[in-house]
Short mmCIF file of N, CA and C in Angstrom, two decimals:
data_model
loop_
_atom_site.label_atom_id
_atom_site.label_comp_id
_atom_site.label_asym_id
_atom_site.label_seq_id
_atom_site.Cartn_x
_atom_site.Cartn_y
_atom_site.Cartn_z
N LEU A 16 9.12 6.20 24.64
CA LEU A 16 7.84 6.75 24.35
C LEU A 16 7.85 7.85 23.24
N LEU A 17 8.83 8.52 23.28
CA LEU A 17 8.98 9.57 22.18
C LEU A 17 9.13 9.03 20.85
N SER A 18 9.80 7.89 20.81
CA SER A 18 10.04 7.22 19.47
C SER A 18 8.57 6.66 19.11
N GLU A 19 7.65 6.28 19.94
CA GLU A 19 6.39 5.85 19.65
C GLU A 19 5.54 7.02 19.06
N VAL A 20 5.63 8.28 19.58
CA VAL A 20 5.05 9.27 19.10
C VAL A 20 5.56 9.75 17.65
N VAL A 21 6.80 9.73 17.43
CA VAL A 21 7.43 9.99 16.15
C VAL A 21 6.87 8.92 15.07
N LEU A 22 6.87 7.68 15.49
CA LEU A 22 6.54 6.49 14.66
C LEU A 22 5.14 6.70 14.37
N SER A 23 4.33 7.06 15.15
CA SER A 23 2.93 7.28 14.88
C SER A 23 2.63 8.27 13.87
N ILE A 24 3.44 9.50 13.94
CA ILE A 24 3.21 10.54 13.08
C ILE A 24 3.89 10.10 11.67
N VAL A 25 4.91 9.33 11.63
CA VAL A 25 5.58 8.92 10.49
C VAL A 25 4.61 7.99 9.63
N LEU A 26 4.09 7.01 10.41
CA LEU A 26 3.05 6.05 9.71
C LEU A 26 1.81 6.78 9.26
N TYR A 27 1.28 7.85 10.00
CA TYR A 27 0.32 8.56 9.63
C TYR A 27 0.48 9.29 8.25
N LEU A 28 1.62 9.92 8.12
CA LEU A 28 2.04 10.63 6.91
C LEU A 28 2.27 9.68 5.86
N LEU A 29 2.79 8.56 6.10
CA LEU A 29 3.11 7.49 5.01
C LEU A 29 1.90 7.02 4.43
N PHE A 30 0.85 6.72 5.16
CA PHE A 30 -0.41 6.06 4.89
C PHE A 30 -1.62 6.98 4.72
N ARG A 31 -1.41 8.19 4.85
CA ARG A 31 -2.53 9.26 4.73
C ARG A 31 -3.01 9.12 3.24
N PRO A 32 -2.20 9.05 2.33
CA PRO A 32 -2.54 8.88 0.95
C PRO A 32 -3.57 7.78 0.56
N VAL A 33 -3.46 6.69 1.29
CA VAL A 33 -4.35 5.71 1.28
C VAL A 33 -5.63 5.91 1.79
N SER A 34 -5.76 6.33 3.02
CA SER A 34 -7.01 6.82 3.67
C SER A 34 -6.52 7.69 4.81
N LYS A 35 -6.96 8.89 4.74
CA LYS A 35 -6.70 9.95 5.83
C LYS A 35 -7.37 9.59 7.08
N THR A 36 -8.64 8.97 6.93
CA THR A 36 -9.45 8.66 8.24
C THR A 36 -8.80 7.45 8.87
N LEU A 37 -8.41 6.41 8.13
CA LEU A 37 -8.07 5.25 8.68
C LEU A 37 -6.56 5.57 9.19
N SER A 38 -5.74 6.22 8.56
CA SER A 38 -4.36 6.57 8.99
C SER A 38 -4.44 7.26 10.31
N LEU A 39 -5.36 8.22 10.44
CA LEU A 39 -5.45 8.98 11.59
C LEU A 39 -6.00 8.10 12.68
N LEU A 40 -6.95 7.33 12.55
CA LEU A 40 -7.52 6.34 13.45
C LEU A 40 -6.37 5.45 13.93
N ALA A 41 -5.50 4.91 13.06
CA ALA A 41 -4.34 3.93 13.47
C ALA A 41 -3.34 4.91 14.31
N ALA A 42 -3.12 6.12 14.02
CA ALA A 42 -2.17 7.00 14.77
C ALA A 42 -2.75 7.19 16.15
N VAL A 43 -3.96 7.56 16.12
CA VAL A 43 -4.60 7.81 17.51
C VAL A 43 -4.63 6.63 18.35
N SER A 44 -4.98 5.51 17.76
CA SER A 44 -4.85 4.21 18.50
C SER A 44 -3.55 3.94 19.10
N ARG A 45 -2.53 4.13 18.26
CA ARG A 45 -1.16 3.88 18.79
C ARG A 45 -0.65 5.03 19.87
N LEU A 46 -1.20 6.17 19.69
CA LEU A 46 -0.87 7.20 20.69
C LEU A 46 -1.56 6.96 21.99
N ILE A 47 -2.76 6.37 21.95
CA ILE A 47 -3.48 6.03 23.21
C ILE A 47 -2.78 4.96 23.83
N MET A 48 -2.26 3.85 23.11
CA MET A 48 -1.43 2.83 23.74
C MET A 48 -0.22 3.39 24.40
N THR A 49 0.55 4.36 23.76
CA THR A 49 1.58 4.96 24.28
C THR A 49 1.45 5.76 25.64
N THR A 50 0.33 6.46 25.54
CA THR A 50 -0.13 7.21 26.77
C THR A 50 -0.28 6.15 27.85
N ILE A 51 -1.05 5.18 27.73
CA ILE A 51 -1.32 4.23 28.88
C ILE A 51 0.02 3.50 29.25
N HIS A 52 0.88 3.16 28.38
CA HIS A 52 2.17 2.45 28.69
C HIS A 52 2.93 3.57 29.46
N GLY A 53 2.94 4.81 29.09
CA GLY A 53 3.73 5.87 29.78
C GLY A 53 3.13 6.08 31.17
N LEU A 54 1.92 6.18 31.43
CA LEU A 54 1.33 6.20 32.74
C LEU A 54 1.55 4.96 33.61
N ASN A 55 1.51 3.90 32.95
CA ASN A 55 1.72 2.56 33.51
C ASN A 55 3.27 2.42 34.10
N LEU A 56 4.17 3.23 33.66
CA LEU A 56 5.38 3.24 34.21
C LEU A 56 5.53 3.63 35.52
N LEU A 57 4.28 4.36 36.03
CA LEU A 57 4.36 4.80 37.46
C LEU A 57 4.32 3.66 38.43
N ASN A 58 3.77 2.54 38.02
CA ASN A 58 3.68 1.32 38.80
C ASN A 58 5.24 0.89 39.16
N TYR A 59 6.10 0.87 38.20
CA TYR A 59 7.51 0.60 38.36
C TYR A 59 8.11 1.69 39.39
N PHE A 60 7.74 2.80 39.08
CA PHE A 60 8.22 3.90 40.05
C PHE A 60 7.87 3.69 41.54
N PHE A 61 6.55 3.27 41.69
CA PHE A 61 6.12 2.89 43.08
C PHE A 61 6.90 1.71 43.65
N VAL A 62 7.16 0.78 42.71
CA VAL A 62 7.93 -0.47 43.29
C VAL A 62 9.32 0.04 43.78
N LEU A 63 10.00 0.98 42.90
CA LEU A 63 11.35 1.37 43.33
C LEU A 63 11.21 2.16 44.58
N GLN A 64 10.22 2.94 44.70
CA GLN A 64 10.01 3.79 46.04
C GLN A 64 9.89 2.74 47.24
N LEU A 65 9.16 1.78 47.12
CA LEU A 65 8.81 0.76 47.99
C LEU A 65 10.17 -0.07 48.48
N LEU A 66 10.94 -0.30 47.45
CA LEU A 66 12.16 -1.15 47.65
C LEU A 66 13.40 -0.34 47.88
N GLY A 67 13.33 0.98 47.65
CA GLY A 67 14.52 1.94 47.91
C GLY A 67 14.50 2.34 49.42
N GLY A 68 13.87 1.93 50.22
CA GLY A 68 14.22 2.42 51.66
C GLY A 68 13.60 3.74 51.84
N SER A 69 12.61 4.15 51.32
CA SER A 69 11.85 5.47 51.65
C SER A 69 11.47 5.55 53.07
N ALA A 70 11.49 6.67 53.64
CA ALA A 70 11.22 6.84 55.08
C ALA A 70 9.72 6.46 55.41
N ILE A 71 8.91 6.54 54.53
CA ILE A 71 7.54 6.11 54.81
C ILE A 71 7.39 4.63 55.01
N LEU A 72 8.32 3.91 54.56
CA LEU A 72 8.38 2.48 54.78
C LEU A 72 8.33 1.99 56.30
N ALA A 73 8.73 2.92 57.17
CA ALA A 73 8.69 2.48 58.62
C ALA A 73 7.43 2.19 59.06
N VAL A 74 6.40 2.55 58.54
CA VAL A 74 5.00 2.39 59.05
C VAL A 74 4.39 0.96 58.47
N PHE A 75 5.26 0.32 57.56
CA PHE A 75 4.79 -0.88 57.02
C PHE A 75 5.75 -2.18 57.60
N GLU A 76 5.03 -3.32 57.63
CA GLU A 76 5.63 -4.46 57.94
C GLU A 76 6.20 -4.99 56.57
N PRO A 77 7.29 -5.88 56.62
CA PRO A 77 7.93 -6.33 55.56
C PRO A 77 6.86 -7.13 54.65
N SER A 78 6.07 -7.67 55.21
CA SER A 78 4.97 -8.53 54.47
C SER A 78 4.10 -7.64 53.83
N GLN A 79 3.82 -6.43 54.39
CA GLN A 79 3.01 -5.41 53.68
C GLN A 79 3.59 -4.78 52.53
N VAL A 80 4.98 -4.49 52.67
CA VAL A 80 5.86 -3.97 51.55
C VAL A 80 5.83 -5.02 50.31
N TYR A 81 5.93 -6.26 50.78
CA TYR A 81 6.03 -7.34 49.75
C TYR A 81 4.74 -7.31 49.01
N ALA A 82 3.47 -7.18 49.80
CA ALA A 82 2.11 -7.17 49.15
C ALA A 82 1.97 -6.01 48.25
N LEU A 83 2.46 -4.87 48.63
CA LEU A 83 2.28 -3.70 47.77
C LEU A 83 3.29 -3.77 46.42
N VAL A 84 4.42 -4.16 46.80
CA VAL A 84 5.20 -4.44 45.56
C VAL A 84 4.58 -5.47 44.56
N SER A 85 4.11 -6.49 45.11
CA SER A 85 3.38 -7.39 44.20
C SER A 85 2.21 -6.89 43.60
N LEU A 86 1.34 -5.97 44.27
CA LEU A 86 0.19 -5.36 43.64
C LEU A 86 0.73 -4.43 42.62
N PHE A 87 1.67 -3.60 42.69
CA PHE A 87 2.12 -2.66 41.65
C PHE A 87 2.70 -3.34 40.43
N LEU A 88 3.39 -4.49 40.64
CA LEU A 88 3.86 -5.25 39.55
C LEU A 88 2.67 -6.01 38.79
N GLU A 89 1.80 -6.39 39.51
CA GLU A 89 0.45 -7.05 38.88
C GLU A 89 -0.26 -5.80 38.04
N ALA A 90 -0.30 -4.73 38.73
CA ALA A 90 -1.02 -3.56 37.95
C ALA A 90 -0.29 -3.17 36.86
N HIS A 91 1.06 -3.27 36.85
CA HIS A 91 1.85 -2.97 35.49
C HIS A 91 1.54 -3.88 34.49
N SER A 92 1.42 -5.32 34.89
CA SER A 92 1.07 -6.22 33.96
C SER A 92 -0.29 -5.92 33.28
N TYR A 93 -1.22 -5.76 34.12
CA TYR A 93 -2.51 -5.33 33.51
C TYR A 93 -2.47 -4.23 32.72
N GLY A 94 -1.93 -3.10 33.17
CA GLY A 94 -1.72 -1.87 32.48
C GLY A 94 -1.19 -2.11 31.12
N PHE A 95 -0.16 -2.78 30.99
CA PHE A 95 0.53 -3.13 29.70
C PHE A 95 -0.37 -3.81 28.81
N THR A 96 -1.21 -4.78 29.27
CA THR A 96 -1.93 -5.45 28.55
C THR A 96 -3.24 -4.64 27.96
N ILE A 97 -3.67 -3.70 28.83
CA ILE A 97 -4.77 -2.80 28.33
C ILE A 97 -4.16 -1.84 27.36
N GLY A 98 -2.87 -1.45 27.42
CA GLY A 98 -2.15 -0.64 26.36
C GLY A 98 -2.20 -1.35 25.12
N VAL A 99 -1.96 -2.66 25.12
CA VAL A 99 -1.79 -3.39 23.96
C VAL A 99 -3.31 -3.61 23.25
N ALA A 100 -4.27 -3.52 24.04
CA ALA A 100 -5.59 -3.61 23.62
C ALA A 100 -5.74 -2.36 22.49
N PHE A 101 -5.06 -1.27 22.85
CA PHE A 101 -5.16 -0.06 21.94
C PHE A 101 -4.20 -0.22 20.67
N LEU A 102 -3.23 -1.23 20.77
CA LEU A 102 -2.44 -1.54 19.72
C LEU A 102 -3.06 -2.34 18.62
N VAL A 103 -4.11 -3.14 19.06
CA VAL A 103 -4.76 -3.96 18.14
C VAL A 103 -5.44 -3.37 16.97
N PRO A 104 -6.25 -2.34 17.16
CA PRO A 104 -6.81 -1.46 16.03
C PRO A 104 -5.72 -0.96 15.12
N HIS A 105 -4.61 -0.40 15.81
CA HIS A 105 -3.65 0.14 15.05
C HIS A 105 -2.96 -0.86 14.08
N VAL A 106 -2.71 -2.10 14.63
CA VAL A 106 -1.94 -3.06 13.78
C VAL A 106 -2.93 -3.64 12.69
N LEU A 107 -4.26 -3.85 13.00
CA LEU A 107 -5.25 -4.19 11.91
C LEU A 107 -5.33 -3.17 10.75
N ILE A 108 -5.40 -1.86 11.32
CA ILE A 108 -5.73 -0.88 10.36
C ILE A 108 -4.46 -0.70 9.47
N LEU A 109 -3.30 -0.84 10.06
CA LEU A 109 -2.07 -0.68 9.36
C LEU A 109 -1.80 -1.64 8.48
N GLY A 110 -2.32 -2.99 8.84
CA GLY A 110 -2.21 -4.14 7.81
C GLY A 110 -3.03 -3.74 6.57
N TYR A 111 -4.35 -3.30 6.75
CA TYR A 111 -5.19 -2.93 5.71
C TYR A 111 -4.51 -1.90 4.83
N LEU A 112 -3.98 -0.93 5.47
CA LEU A 112 -3.37 0.28 4.75
C LEU A 112 -2.19 -0.19 3.85
N ILE A 113 -1.34 -1.12 4.42
CA ILE A 113 -0.20 -1.61 3.78
C ILE A 113 -0.75 -2.38 2.59
N PHE A 114 -1.70 -3.32 2.75
CA PHE A 114 -2.41 -4.04 1.75
C PHE A 114 -2.75 -3.19 0.63
N LYS A 115 -3.57 -2.16 0.92
CA LYS A 115 -4.14 -1.38 -0.16
C LYS A 115 -3.22 -0.26 -0.88
N SER A 116 -1.96 -0.04 -0.18
CA SER A 116 -1.18 1.09 -0.51
C SER A 116 -0.67 1.15 -1.89
N GLY A 117 -0.21 -0.06 -2.39
CA GLY A 117 0.41 -0.13 -3.75
C GLY A 117 1.86 0.20 -3.55
N TYR A 118 2.38 0.56 -2.40
CA TYR A 118 3.94 0.73 -2.38
C TYR A 118 4.46 -0.04 -1.31
N PHE A 119 3.82 -1.01 -0.94
CA PHE A 119 4.41 -2.15 -0.22
C PHE A 119 3.65 -3.46 -0.72
N PRO A 120 4.53 -4.59 -0.51
CA PRO A 120 3.84 -5.81 -0.98
C PRO A 120 2.61 -6.17 -0.08
N LYS A 121 1.68 -6.66 -0.80
CA LYS A 121 0.43 -7.13 -0.11
C LYS A 121 0.64 -8.19 1.07
N VAL A 122 1.65 -8.89 0.80
CA VAL A 122 1.99 -9.93 2.03
C VAL A 122 2.19 -9.25 3.30
N LEU A 123 2.89 -8.13 3.22
CA LEU A 123 3.27 -7.35 4.49
C LEU A 123 1.93 -6.91 5.21
N GLY A 124 0.91 -6.59 4.40
CA GLY A 124 -0.29 -6.19 5.05
C GLY A 124 -1.02 -7.51 5.66
N ILE A 125 -1.01 -8.46 4.89
CA ILE A 125 -1.64 -9.73 5.38
C ILE A 125 -0.99 -10.17 6.73
N LEU A 126 0.40 -10.09 6.72
CA LEU A 126 1.17 -10.41 8.00
C LEU A 126 0.67 -9.53 9.13
N PHE A 127 0.57 -8.24 8.90
CA PHE A 127 0.02 -7.34 9.98
C PHE A 127 -1.44 -7.57 10.47
N VAL A 128 -2.25 -8.03 9.45
CA VAL A 128 -3.69 -8.34 9.92
C VAL A 128 -3.57 -9.58 10.70
N ALA A 129 -2.68 -10.59 10.38
CA ALA A 129 -2.60 -11.69 11.09
C ALA A 129 -1.97 -11.29 12.57
N ALA A 130 -1.01 -10.57 12.62
CA ALA A 130 -0.47 -10.04 13.88
C ALA A 130 -1.49 -9.39 14.67
N GLY A 131 -2.42 -8.64 14.06
CA GLY A 131 -3.46 -8.01 14.82
C GLY A 131 -4.34 -8.91 15.42
N VAL A 132 -4.74 -9.95 14.78
CA VAL A 132 -5.62 -10.97 15.18
C VAL A 132 -4.80 -11.65 16.39
N GLY A 133 -3.73 -11.93 16.23
CA GLY A 133 -2.63 -12.55 17.24
C GLY A 133 -2.80 -11.76 18.56
N TYR A 134 -2.56 -10.34 18.48
CA TYR A 134 -2.50 -9.46 19.57
C TYR A 134 -3.95 -9.49 20.20
N LEU A 135 -5.12 -9.51 19.42
CA LEU A 135 -6.47 -9.58 19.93
C LEU A 135 -6.54 -10.78 20.75
N ILE A 136 -6.28 -11.95 20.25
CA ILE A 136 -6.50 -13.16 21.01
C ILE A 136 -5.61 -13.19 22.34
N ASP A 137 -4.43 -12.74 22.14
CA ASP A 137 -3.59 -12.54 23.39
C ASP A 137 -4.12 -11.65 24.44
N THR A 138 -4.63 -10.56 24.04
CA THR A 138 -5.13 -9.60 24.93
C THR A 138 -6.40 -10.08 25.59
N ILE A 139 -7.24 -10.61 24.84
CA ILE A 139 -8.48 -11.31 25.41
C ILE A 139 -8.05 -12.40 26.39
N GLY A 140 -7.07 -13.28 26.07
CA GLY A 140 -6.69 -14.22 26.98
C GLY A 140 -6.18 -13.73 28.17
N LEU A 141 -5.25 -12.71 28.08
CA LEU A 141 -4.58 -12.14 29.36
C LEU A 141 -5.48 -11.36 30.24
N LEU A 142 -6.53 -10.82 29.67
CA LEU A 142 -7.55 -10.10 30.52
C LEU A 142 -8.64 -10.84 31.04
N LEU A 143 -9.18 -11.78 30.29
CA LEU A 143 -10.31 -12.52 30.64
C LEU A 143 -10.26 -13.98 31.07
N VAL A 144 -9.00 -14.67 30.78
CA VAL A 144 -8.83 -16.01 31.15
C VAL A 144 -7.75 -16.25 32.10
N PRO A 145 -8.09 -16.43 33.43
CA PRO A 145 -7.03 -16.47 34.55
C PRO A 145 -5.98 -17.44 34.30
N SER A 146 -6.20 -18.49 33.54
CA SER A 146 -5.16 -19.43 33.30
C SER A 146 -4.36 -19.17 32.14
N TYR A 147 -4.59 -18.18 31.59
CA TYR A 147 -3.76 -17.72 30.33
C TYR A 147 -2.71 -16.83 30.84
N THR A 148 -1.43 -17.32 30.97
CA THR A 148 -0.40 -16.48 31.47
C THR A 148 0.70 -16.11 30.35
N THR A 149 0.84 -16.98 29.38
CA THR A 149 1.87 -16.64 28.36
C THR A 149 1.23 -16.76 27.03
N THR A 150 1.95 -16.02 26.07
CA THR A 150 1.46 -16.01 24.66
C THR A 150 1.95 -17.33 24.04
N PRO A 151 0.93 -18.05 23.46
CA PRO A 151 1.24 -19.36 22.78
C PRO A 151 2.11 -19.23 21.63
N GLY A 152 3.12 -20.06 21.41
CA GLY A 152 4.24 -19.99 20.53
C GLY A 152 3.77 -19.60 19.15
N LEU A 153 2.75 -20.13 18.67
CA LEU A 153 2.35 -19.74 17.13
C LEU A 153 1.80 -18.33 17.11
N ILE A 154 1.14 -17.79 17.98
CA ILE A 154 0.72 -16.41 18.09
C ILE A 154 1.91 -15.52 18.17
N ALA A 155 2.89 -15.90 19.05
CA ALA A 155 4.11 -15.04 19.22
C ALA A 155 4.90 -15.08 17.85
N MET A 156 4.79 -16.27 17.13
CA MET A 156 5.74 -16.38 15.95
C MET A 156 4.97 -15.39 14.85
N VAL A 157 3.74 -15.44 14.74
CA VAL A 157 3.19 -14.69 13.68
C VAL A 157 3.45 -13.08 14.03
N ILE A 158 3.20 -12.77 15.26
CA ILE A 158 3.43 -11.39 15.61
C ILE A 158 4.85 -10.86 15.41
N ALA A 159 5.87 -11.85 15.71
CA ALA A 159 7.22 -11.54 15.62
C ALA A 159 7.64 -11.29 14.04
N ILE A 160 7.13 -12.27 13.24
CA ILE A 160 7.30 -12.28 11.82
C ILE A 160 6.78 -10.90 11.21
N ALA A 161 5.70 -10.53 11.53
CA ALA A 161 5.06 -9.34 11.04
C ALA A 161 5.77 -8.13 11.55
N GLU A 162 6.11 -8.22 12.88
CA GLU A 162 6.86 -6.95 13.46
C GLU A 162 8.29 -6.83 12.87
N LEU A 163 8.91 -7.94 12.55
CA LEU A 163 10.24 -7.83 11.99
C LEU A 163 10.20 -7.59 10.37
N ALA A 164 9.28 -8.20 9.72
CA ALA A 164 9.29 -8.05 8.25
C ALA A 164 9.06 -6.61 7.79
N PHE A 165 8.24 -5.86 8.39
CA PHE A 165 7.97 -4.43 8.01
C PHE A 165 9.28 -3.55 8.05
N PRO A 166 9.87 -3.49 9.28
CA PRO A 166 11.06 -2.69 9.36
C PRO A 166 12.24 -3.16 8.49
N ILE A 167 12.34 -4.53 8.35
CA ILE A 167 13.40 -4.97 7.58
C ILE A 167 13.19 -4.69 6.03
N TRP A 168 11.85 -4.79 5.79
CA TRP A 168 11.55 -4.22 4.23
C TRP A 168 11.91 -2.80 4.17
N LEU A 169 11.48 -1.94 5.04
CA LEU A 169 11.70 -0.64 4.88
C LEU A 169 13.25 -0.27 4.93
N LEU A 170 14.16 -1.13 5.70
CA LEU A 170 15.52 -0.83 5.68
C LEU A 170 16.04 -1.32 4.39
N VAL A 171 15.67 -2.46 3.79
CA VAL A 171 16.23 -3.11 2.66
C VAL A 171 15.69 -2.41 1.25
N LYS A 172 14.50 -2.40 1.18
CA LYS A 172 13.87 -1.91 -0.02
C LYS A 172 13.27 -0.53 0.03
N GLY A 173 12.78 -0.19 1.29
CA GLY A 173 12.30 1.18 1.39
C GLY A 173 10.79 1.19 0.71
N VAL A 174 10.34 2.44 0.53
CA VAL A 174 9.08 2.70 -0.05
C VAL A 174 9.13 2.63 -1.48
N ASN A 175 8.11 2.13 -2.14
CA ASN A 175 8.06 2.25 -3.60
C ASN A 175 7.70 3.64 -3.83
N THR A 176 8.64 4.52 -4.15
CA THR A 176 8.23 5.99 -4.15
C THR A 176 7.42 6.26 -5.38
N ALA A 177 7.46 5.45 -6.45
CA ALA A 177 6.56 5.84 -7.61
C ALA A 177 5.06 5.45 -7.11
N GLY A 178 5.08 4.38 -6.47
CA GLY A 178 3.67 4.02 -5.96
C GLY A 178 3.17 5.00 -4.92
N TRP A 179 3.99 5.52 -4.07
CA TRP A 179 3.58 6.56 -3.00
C TRP A 179 3.18 7.82 -3.70
N GLU A 180 4.04 8.31 -4.72
CA GLU A 180 3.74 9.54 -5.28
C GLU A 180 2.53 9.45 -6.17
N LYS A 181 2.31 8.32 -6.70
CA LYS A 181 0.93 8.11 -7.50
C LYS A 181 -0.21 8.25 -6.62
N ARG A 182 -0.05 7.52 -5.46
CA ARG A 182 -1.24 7.51 -4.57
C ARG A 182 -1.40 8.87 -3.91
N THR A 183 -0.32 9.62 -3.63
CA THR A 183 -0.38 10.96 -3.07
C THR A 183 -1.01 11.86 -4.06
N LEU A 184 -0.58 11.87 -5.25
CA LEU A 184 -1.31 12.79 -6.30
C LEU A 184 -2.69 12.42 -6.45
N SER A 185 -3.10 11.12 -6.34
CA SER A 185 -4.51 10.81 -6.63
C SER A 185 -5.34 11.03 -5.49
N ALA A 186 -4.67 11.24 -4.21
CA ALA A 186 -5.44 11.79 -3.01
C ALA A 186 -5.55 13.19 -2.97
N GLY A 187 -4.96 13.83 -3.94
CA GLY A 187 -5.18 15.34 -3.91
C GLY A 187 -4.08 16.03 -3.06
N SER A 188 -2.99 15.33 -2.57
CA SER A 188 -1.99 15.93 -1.88
C SER A 188 -0.57 16.00 -2.68
N PRO A 189 -0.62 17.07 -3.51
CA PRO A 189 0.62 17.14 -4.37
C PRO A 189 2.03 17.39 -3.77
N GLN A 190 2.30 16.53 -2.72
CA GLN A 190 3.57 16.75 -2.08
C GLN A 190 4.46 15.52 -2.42
N PRO A 191 5.65 15.88 -3.19
CA PRO A 191 6.50 14.71 -3.66
C PRO A 191 7.15 14.11 -2.37
N LEU A 192 7.58 12.98 -2.53
CA LEU A 192 8.42 12.29 -1.39
C LEU A 192 9.77 12.84 -1.33
N PRO A 193 10.32 13.31 -0.29
CA PRO A 193 11.53 13.93 -0.16
C PRO A 193 12.70 12.95 -0.50
N GLN A 194 13.50 13.29 -1.43
CA GLN A 194 14.66 12.66 -1.90
C GLN A 194 15.82 12.60 -0.95
N ALA A 195 16.43 11.53 -0.70
CA ALA A 195 17.61 11.57 0.11
C ALA A 195 19.01 11.99 -0.53
#
């Protein structure tokens, strides 16, 4: 969870020169997702309490314990999906910011927009269509390609510092990119 917070801040700072408002909206969206996912971990904690032999279990029949465990696991599944619903705007906005930035290839932005659409379809399916239980392969593939391409690009090529500095100066933030 801490890494999600750090990532939200780093992405905000990286894309603030493109659009301060959109960059902030993307960060807030991701932070909401992170908060939901953090709170959602309580469902796993409750499952562990039920299966760990807590003294309170003496009042429950084994079938009741099983029903409660199933309930908390199902609640976790829905909670995770609701969290991803807040990831959707983050990914769509990030795709736009990458595309417009001038310091990343536009294709990375297009991939992120496609991934955002995939997350949206998947989230709607999981929340509203009872028979929809797994992410279709094509959607998963698009999401995976985008989610892998960007960090690989950052590791191999990094940020086009000239493009970032140009964008930063034109946005009125005369802060040069730190040199390693």
